[in-house]
Short mmCIF file of C-alpha atoms in Angstrom, two decimals:
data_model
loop_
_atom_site.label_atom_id
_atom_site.label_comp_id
_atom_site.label_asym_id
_atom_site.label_seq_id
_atom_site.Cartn_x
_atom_site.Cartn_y
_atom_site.Cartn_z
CA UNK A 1 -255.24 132.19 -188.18
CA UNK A 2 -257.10 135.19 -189.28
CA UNK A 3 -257.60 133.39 -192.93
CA UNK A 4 -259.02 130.37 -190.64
CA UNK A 5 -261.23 132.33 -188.85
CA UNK A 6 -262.73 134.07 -191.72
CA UNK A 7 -263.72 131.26 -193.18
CA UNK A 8 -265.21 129.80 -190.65
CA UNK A 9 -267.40 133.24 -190.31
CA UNK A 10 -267.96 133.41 -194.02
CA UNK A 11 -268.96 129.74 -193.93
CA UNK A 12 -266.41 129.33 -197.65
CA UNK A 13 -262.77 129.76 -198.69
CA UNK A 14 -264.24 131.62 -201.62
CA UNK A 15 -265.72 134.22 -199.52
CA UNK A 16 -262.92 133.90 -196.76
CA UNK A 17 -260.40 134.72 -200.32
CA UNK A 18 -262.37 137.88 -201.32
CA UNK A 19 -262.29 139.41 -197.99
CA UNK A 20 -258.35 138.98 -197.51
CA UNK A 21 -257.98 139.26 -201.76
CA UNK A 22 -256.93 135.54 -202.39
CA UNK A 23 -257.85 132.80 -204.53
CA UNK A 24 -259.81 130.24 -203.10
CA UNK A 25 -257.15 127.47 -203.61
CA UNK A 26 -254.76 130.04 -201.89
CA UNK A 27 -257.12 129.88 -198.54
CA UNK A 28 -257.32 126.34 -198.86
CA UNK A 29 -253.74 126.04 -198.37
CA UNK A 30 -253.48 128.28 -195.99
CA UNK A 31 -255.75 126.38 -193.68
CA UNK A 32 -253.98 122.95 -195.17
CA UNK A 33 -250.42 124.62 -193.90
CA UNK A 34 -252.50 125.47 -189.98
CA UNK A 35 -253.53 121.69 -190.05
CA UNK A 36 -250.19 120.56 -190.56
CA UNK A 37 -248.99 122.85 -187.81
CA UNK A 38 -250.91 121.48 -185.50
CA UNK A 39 -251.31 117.90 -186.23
CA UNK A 40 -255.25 117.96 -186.67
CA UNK A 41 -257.60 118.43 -188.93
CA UNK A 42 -259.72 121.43 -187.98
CA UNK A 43 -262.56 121.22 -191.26
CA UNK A 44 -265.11 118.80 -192.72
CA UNK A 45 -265.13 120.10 -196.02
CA UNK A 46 -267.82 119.29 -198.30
CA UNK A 47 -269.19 121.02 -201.82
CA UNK A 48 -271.71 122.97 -199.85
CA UNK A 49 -270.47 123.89 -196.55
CA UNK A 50 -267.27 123.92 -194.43
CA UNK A 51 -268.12 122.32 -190.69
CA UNK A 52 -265.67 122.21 -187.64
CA UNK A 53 -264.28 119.77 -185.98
CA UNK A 54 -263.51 119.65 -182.32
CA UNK A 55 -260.07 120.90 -183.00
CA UNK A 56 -261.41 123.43 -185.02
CA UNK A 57 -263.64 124.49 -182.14
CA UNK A 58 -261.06 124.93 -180.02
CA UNK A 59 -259.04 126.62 -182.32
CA UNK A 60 -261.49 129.44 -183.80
CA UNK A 61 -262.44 130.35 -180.05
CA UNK A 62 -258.70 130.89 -178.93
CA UNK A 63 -257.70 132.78 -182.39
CA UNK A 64 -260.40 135.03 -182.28
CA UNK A 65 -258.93 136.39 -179.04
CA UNK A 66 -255.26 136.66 -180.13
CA UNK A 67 -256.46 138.51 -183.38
CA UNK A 68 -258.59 140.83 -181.44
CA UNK A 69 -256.02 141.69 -178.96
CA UNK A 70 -253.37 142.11 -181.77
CA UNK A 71 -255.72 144.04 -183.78
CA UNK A 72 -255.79 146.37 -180.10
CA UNK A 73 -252.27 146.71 -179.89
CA UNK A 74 -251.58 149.49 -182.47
CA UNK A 75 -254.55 151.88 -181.44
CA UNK A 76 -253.45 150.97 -177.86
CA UNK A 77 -250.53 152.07 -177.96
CA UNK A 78 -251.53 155.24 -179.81
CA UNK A 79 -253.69 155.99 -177.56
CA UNK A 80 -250.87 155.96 -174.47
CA UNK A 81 -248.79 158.74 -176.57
CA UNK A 82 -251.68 160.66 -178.26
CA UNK A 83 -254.39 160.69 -176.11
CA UNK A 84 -257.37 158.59 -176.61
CA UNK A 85 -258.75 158.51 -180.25
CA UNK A 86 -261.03 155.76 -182.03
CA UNK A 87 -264.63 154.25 -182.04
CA UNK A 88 -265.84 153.16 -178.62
CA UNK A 89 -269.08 150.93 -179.38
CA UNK A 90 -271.30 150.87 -176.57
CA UNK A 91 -274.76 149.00 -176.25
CA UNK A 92 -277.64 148.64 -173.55
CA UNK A 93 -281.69 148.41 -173.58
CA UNK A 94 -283.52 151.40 -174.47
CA UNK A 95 -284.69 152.09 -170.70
CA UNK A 96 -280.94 151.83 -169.19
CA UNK A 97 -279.49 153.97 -172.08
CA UNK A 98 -281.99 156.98 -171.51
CA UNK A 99 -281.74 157.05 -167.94
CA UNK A 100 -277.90 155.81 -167.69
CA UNK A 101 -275.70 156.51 -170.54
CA UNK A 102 -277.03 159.31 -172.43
CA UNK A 103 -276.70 161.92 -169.66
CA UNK A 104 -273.32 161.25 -169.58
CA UNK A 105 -272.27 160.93 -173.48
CA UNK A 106 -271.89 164.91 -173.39
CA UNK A 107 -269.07 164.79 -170.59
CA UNK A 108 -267.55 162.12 -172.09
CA UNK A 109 -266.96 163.91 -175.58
CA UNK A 110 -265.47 166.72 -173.92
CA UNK A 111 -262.75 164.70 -172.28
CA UNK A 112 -262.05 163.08 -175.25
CA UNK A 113 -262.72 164.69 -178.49
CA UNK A 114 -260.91 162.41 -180.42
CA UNK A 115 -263.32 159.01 -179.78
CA UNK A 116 -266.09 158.80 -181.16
CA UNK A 117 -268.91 156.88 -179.61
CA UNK A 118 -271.33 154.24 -181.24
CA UNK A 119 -274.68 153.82 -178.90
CA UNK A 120 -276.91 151.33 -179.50
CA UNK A 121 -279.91 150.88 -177.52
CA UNK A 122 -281.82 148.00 -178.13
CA UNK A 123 -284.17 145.52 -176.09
CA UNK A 124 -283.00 142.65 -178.10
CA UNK A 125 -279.70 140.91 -176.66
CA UNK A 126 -277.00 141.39 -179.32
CA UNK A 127 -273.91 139.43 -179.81
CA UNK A 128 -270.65 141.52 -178.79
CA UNK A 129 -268.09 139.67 -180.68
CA UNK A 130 -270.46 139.38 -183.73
CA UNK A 131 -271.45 142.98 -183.78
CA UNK A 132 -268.06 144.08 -182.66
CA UNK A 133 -269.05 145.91 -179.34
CA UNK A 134 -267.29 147.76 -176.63
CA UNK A 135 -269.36 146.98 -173.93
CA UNK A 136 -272.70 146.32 -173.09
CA UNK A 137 -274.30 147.95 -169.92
CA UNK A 138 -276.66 145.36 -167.89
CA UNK A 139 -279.38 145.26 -165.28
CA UNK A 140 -278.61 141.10 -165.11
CA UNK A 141 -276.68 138.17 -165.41
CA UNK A 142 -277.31 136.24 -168.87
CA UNK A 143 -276.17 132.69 -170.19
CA UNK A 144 -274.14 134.11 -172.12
CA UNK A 145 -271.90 135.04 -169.66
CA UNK A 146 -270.50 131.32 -169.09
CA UNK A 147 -268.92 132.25 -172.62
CA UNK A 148 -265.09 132.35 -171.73
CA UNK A 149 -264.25 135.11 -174.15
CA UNK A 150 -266.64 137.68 -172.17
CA UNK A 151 -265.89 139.73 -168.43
CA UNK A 152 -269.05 140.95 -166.54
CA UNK A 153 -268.45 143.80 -164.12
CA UNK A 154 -270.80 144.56 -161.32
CA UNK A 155 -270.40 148.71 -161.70
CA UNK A 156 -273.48 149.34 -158.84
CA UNK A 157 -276.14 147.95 -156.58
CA UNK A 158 -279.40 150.04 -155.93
CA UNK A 159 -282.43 149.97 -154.06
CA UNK A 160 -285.83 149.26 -155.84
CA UNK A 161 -288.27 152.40 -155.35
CA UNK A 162 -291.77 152.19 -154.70
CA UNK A 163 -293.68 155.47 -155.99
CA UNK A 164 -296.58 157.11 -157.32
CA UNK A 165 -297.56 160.55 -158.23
CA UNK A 166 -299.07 163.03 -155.97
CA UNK A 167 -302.51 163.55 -158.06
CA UNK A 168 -302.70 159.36 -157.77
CA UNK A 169 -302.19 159.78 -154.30
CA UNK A 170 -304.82 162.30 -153.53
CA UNK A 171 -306.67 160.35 -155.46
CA UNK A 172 -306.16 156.84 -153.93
CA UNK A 173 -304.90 157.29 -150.89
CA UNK A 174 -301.31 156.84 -149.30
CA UNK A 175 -300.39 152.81 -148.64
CA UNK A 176 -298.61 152.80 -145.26
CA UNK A 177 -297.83 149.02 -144.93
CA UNK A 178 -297.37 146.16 -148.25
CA UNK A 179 -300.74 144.66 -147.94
CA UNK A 180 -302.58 148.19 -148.55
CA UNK A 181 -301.57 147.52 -152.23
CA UNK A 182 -304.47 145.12 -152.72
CA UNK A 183 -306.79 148.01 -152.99
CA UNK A 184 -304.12 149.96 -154.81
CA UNK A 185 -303.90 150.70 -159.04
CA UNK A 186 -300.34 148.67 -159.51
CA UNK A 187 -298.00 149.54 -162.98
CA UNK A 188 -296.35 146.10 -163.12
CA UNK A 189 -293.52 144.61 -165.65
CA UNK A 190 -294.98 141.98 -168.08
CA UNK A 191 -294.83 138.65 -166.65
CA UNK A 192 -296.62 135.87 -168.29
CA UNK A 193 -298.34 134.67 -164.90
CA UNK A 194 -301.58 136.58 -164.11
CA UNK A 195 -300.63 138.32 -160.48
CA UNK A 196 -297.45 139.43 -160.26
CA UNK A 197 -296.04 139.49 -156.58
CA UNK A 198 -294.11 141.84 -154.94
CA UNK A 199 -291.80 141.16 -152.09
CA UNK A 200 -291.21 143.25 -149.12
CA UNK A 201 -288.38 143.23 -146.11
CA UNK A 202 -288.34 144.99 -143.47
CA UNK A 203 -285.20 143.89 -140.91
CA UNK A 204 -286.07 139.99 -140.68
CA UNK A 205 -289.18 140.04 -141.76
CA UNK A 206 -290.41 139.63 -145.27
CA UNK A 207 -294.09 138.83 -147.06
CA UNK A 208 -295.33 138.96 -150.30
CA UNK A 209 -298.44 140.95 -151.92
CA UNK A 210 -300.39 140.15 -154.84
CA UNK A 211 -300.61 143.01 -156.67
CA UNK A 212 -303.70 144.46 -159.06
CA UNK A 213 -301.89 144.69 -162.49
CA UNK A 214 -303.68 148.74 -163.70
CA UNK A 215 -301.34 148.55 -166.65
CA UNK A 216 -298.39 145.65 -167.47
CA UNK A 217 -295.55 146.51 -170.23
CA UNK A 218 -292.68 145.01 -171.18
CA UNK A 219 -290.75 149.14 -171.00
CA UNK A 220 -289.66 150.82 -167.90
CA UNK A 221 -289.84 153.98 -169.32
CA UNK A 222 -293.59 153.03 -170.42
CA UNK A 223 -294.55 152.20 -166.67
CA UNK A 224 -292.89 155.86 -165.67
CA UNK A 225 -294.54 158.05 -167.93
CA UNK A 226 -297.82 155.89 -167.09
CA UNK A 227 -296.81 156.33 -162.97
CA UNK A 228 -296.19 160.43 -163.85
CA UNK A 229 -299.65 160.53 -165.16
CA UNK A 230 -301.37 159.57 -162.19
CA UNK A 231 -302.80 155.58 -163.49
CA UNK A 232 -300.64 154.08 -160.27
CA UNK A 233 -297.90 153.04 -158.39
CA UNK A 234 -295.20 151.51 -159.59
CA UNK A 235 -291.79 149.85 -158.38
CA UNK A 236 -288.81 151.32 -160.00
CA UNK A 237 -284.84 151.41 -160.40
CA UNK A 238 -283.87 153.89 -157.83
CA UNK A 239 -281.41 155.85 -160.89
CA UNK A 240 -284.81 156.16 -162.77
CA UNK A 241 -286.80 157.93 -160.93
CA UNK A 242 -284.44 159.77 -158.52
CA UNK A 243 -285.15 163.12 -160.70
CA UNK A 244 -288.72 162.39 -160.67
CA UNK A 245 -288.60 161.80 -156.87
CA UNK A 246 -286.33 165.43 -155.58
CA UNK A 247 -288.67 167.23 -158.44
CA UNK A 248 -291.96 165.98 -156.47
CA UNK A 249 -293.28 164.37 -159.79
CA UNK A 250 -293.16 161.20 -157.93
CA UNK A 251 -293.49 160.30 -154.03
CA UNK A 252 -291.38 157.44 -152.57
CA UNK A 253 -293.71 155.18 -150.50
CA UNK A 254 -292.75 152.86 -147.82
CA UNK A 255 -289.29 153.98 -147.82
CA UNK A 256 -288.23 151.58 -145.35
CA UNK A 257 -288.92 148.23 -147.12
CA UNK A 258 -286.61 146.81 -149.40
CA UNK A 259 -288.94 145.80 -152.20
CA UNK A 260 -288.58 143.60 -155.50
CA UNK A 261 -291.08 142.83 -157.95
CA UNK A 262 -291.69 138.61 -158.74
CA UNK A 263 -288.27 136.20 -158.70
CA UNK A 264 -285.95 139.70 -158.47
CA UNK A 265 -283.14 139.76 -156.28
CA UNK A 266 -283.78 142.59 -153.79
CA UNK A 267 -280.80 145.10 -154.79
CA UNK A 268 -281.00 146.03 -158.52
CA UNK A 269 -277.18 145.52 -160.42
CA UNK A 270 -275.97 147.61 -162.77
CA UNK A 271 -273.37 145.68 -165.15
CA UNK A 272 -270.46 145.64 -167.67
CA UNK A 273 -270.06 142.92 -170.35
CA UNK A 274 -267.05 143.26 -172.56
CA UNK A 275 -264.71 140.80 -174.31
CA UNK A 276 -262.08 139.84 -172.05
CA UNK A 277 -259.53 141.03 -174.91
CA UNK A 278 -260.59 144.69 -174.48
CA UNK A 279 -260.45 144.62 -170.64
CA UNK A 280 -257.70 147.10 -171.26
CA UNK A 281 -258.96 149.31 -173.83
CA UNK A 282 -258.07 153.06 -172.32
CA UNK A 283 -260.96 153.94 -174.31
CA UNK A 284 -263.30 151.38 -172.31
CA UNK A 285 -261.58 152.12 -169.12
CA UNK A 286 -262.30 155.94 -168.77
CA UNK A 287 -266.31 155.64 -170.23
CA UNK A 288 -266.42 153.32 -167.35
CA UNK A 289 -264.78 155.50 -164.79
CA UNK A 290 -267.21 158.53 -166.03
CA UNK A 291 -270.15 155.70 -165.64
CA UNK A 292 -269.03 154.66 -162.65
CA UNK A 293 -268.80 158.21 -161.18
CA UNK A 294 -272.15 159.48 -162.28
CA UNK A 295 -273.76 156.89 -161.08
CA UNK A 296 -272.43 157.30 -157.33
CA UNK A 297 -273.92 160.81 -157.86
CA UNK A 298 -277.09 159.75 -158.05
CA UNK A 299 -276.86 157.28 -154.97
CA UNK A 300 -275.94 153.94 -156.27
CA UNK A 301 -273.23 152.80 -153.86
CA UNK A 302 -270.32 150.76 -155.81
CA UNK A 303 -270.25 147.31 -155.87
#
């Protein structure tokens, strides 16, 4: 299986051979022996490329979980009698992993000196089997989830913040109700319609405000520096700006609206995406118990 897999990965049996230090005739029957197994053929071979067929496709997903949980086992197991020890790769977007994950990395060393910890932050979506990580932390659902090999975990649910910093407020003025925001400097998410619109409820009642766009950017952390500076007001995570908020950088406004910026679900989610192989990785269970703790602490009730 793992010679099959490979070189469906590596795209040859030549490639497939180096990696496991075989000829490529010895690959080829090694995948000739899984056909026979299983009654079907499982490659179109050609001079150029190897192609799957449907039994193939069906194959390569279901191996690639047995090898990854038996590659698991050993460490696993270690891990019960040792202690935990090993790599824990962990990735999220740039925003998330500031304000999230790296004020916890420091506790989570301590309790276990022996893992070390991969962190990669990047805004681009990356592949978890491909790039061989952990677990991604999430602020939303992707199409990639309807992949059956991957688990998402809702970790938290928090409130959106509206806020803005006292010298803008001097400034400006202090909006009291959602429609004083017309007049108001708004830092908005990039959206590729002109006005964004933020929503407001209040008990039963909801509207909507078309807001002035100051400033747009595609960064979170962009739109807080911009919102500490004084250029506007600006509608927030409640985790990043909670420091900002008790240190009087930042004043909450309207504190008793739920408010979303345009097509957002009111309550912001904090996620987990792993492969449902590694759903019982000690390693992934206590840097989720740490996350999961810290993140009470600073007010986001569990899911």
């Amino acid at each position: 299986m793992r010679i099959f897999v490979l070189s469906v990965r590596s795209g040859s049996f030549s490639e497939a051979g180096r990696q496991m230090d075989l000829s490529p005739a010895s690959v080829s029957r090694y995948v000739q022996a899984l056909e026979e197994r299983f009654g079907a053929r499982l490659l179109n071979r050609s001079s150029r490329r190897l192609s799957l067929t449907h039994a193939g496709e069906v194959l390569l997903e279901r191996a690639s979980r047995v090898l990854q949980e038996y590659d698991e086992i050993e460490p696993a197991v270690g891990d019960v009698g040792k202690g935990l020890q090993g790599r824990l790769h962990v990735h999220s977007r740039e925003f998330v992993g500031h304000h999230l994950i790296v004020p916890l990395v420091s506790k989570f060393l301590e309790q276990h000196p022996d893992v070390d910890l991969v962190l990669t932050l990047a805004d681009r979506p990356l592949d978890l089997i491909e790039n061989n990580i952990d677990v991604s932390i999430r602020t939303e659902r992707s199409g990639e989830m309807e992949h059956l090999s991957l688990v998402m975990r809702k970790l938290a649910s928090w409130r959106r913040v509206l806020c803005a910093s006292p010298t803008y407020l001097e400034r400006k003025g202090v909006p009291a109700a959602p429609q004083d925001l017309e007049h108001h400097d708004c830092l908005t998410y990039q959206f590729h319609q002109a006005a964004p619109v933020w929503h407001f409820r209040r008990g039963r009642d909801e509207e909507q405000v078309k807001v002035r766009s100051r400033v747009q950017s595609s960064s979170g952390e962009a739109l807080r520096q911009l919102a500490l500076q004084g250029h506007g007001v600006v509608l927030m995570p409640q985790w990043s700006v909670a420091a900002d908020i008790a240190a009087g950088r930042l004043a909450a406004l309207m504190d008793d609206y739920d408010t979303t910026p345009t097509n957002a679900p009111f309550q912001h989610n904090v996620f987990a995406v792993y492969q449902r192989a590694r759903h019982q990785s000690p390693k992934l269970k206590a840097f989720l118990q740490i996350l999961v703790a810290a993140m009470a602490e600073a007010g986001g009730p569990l899911a």
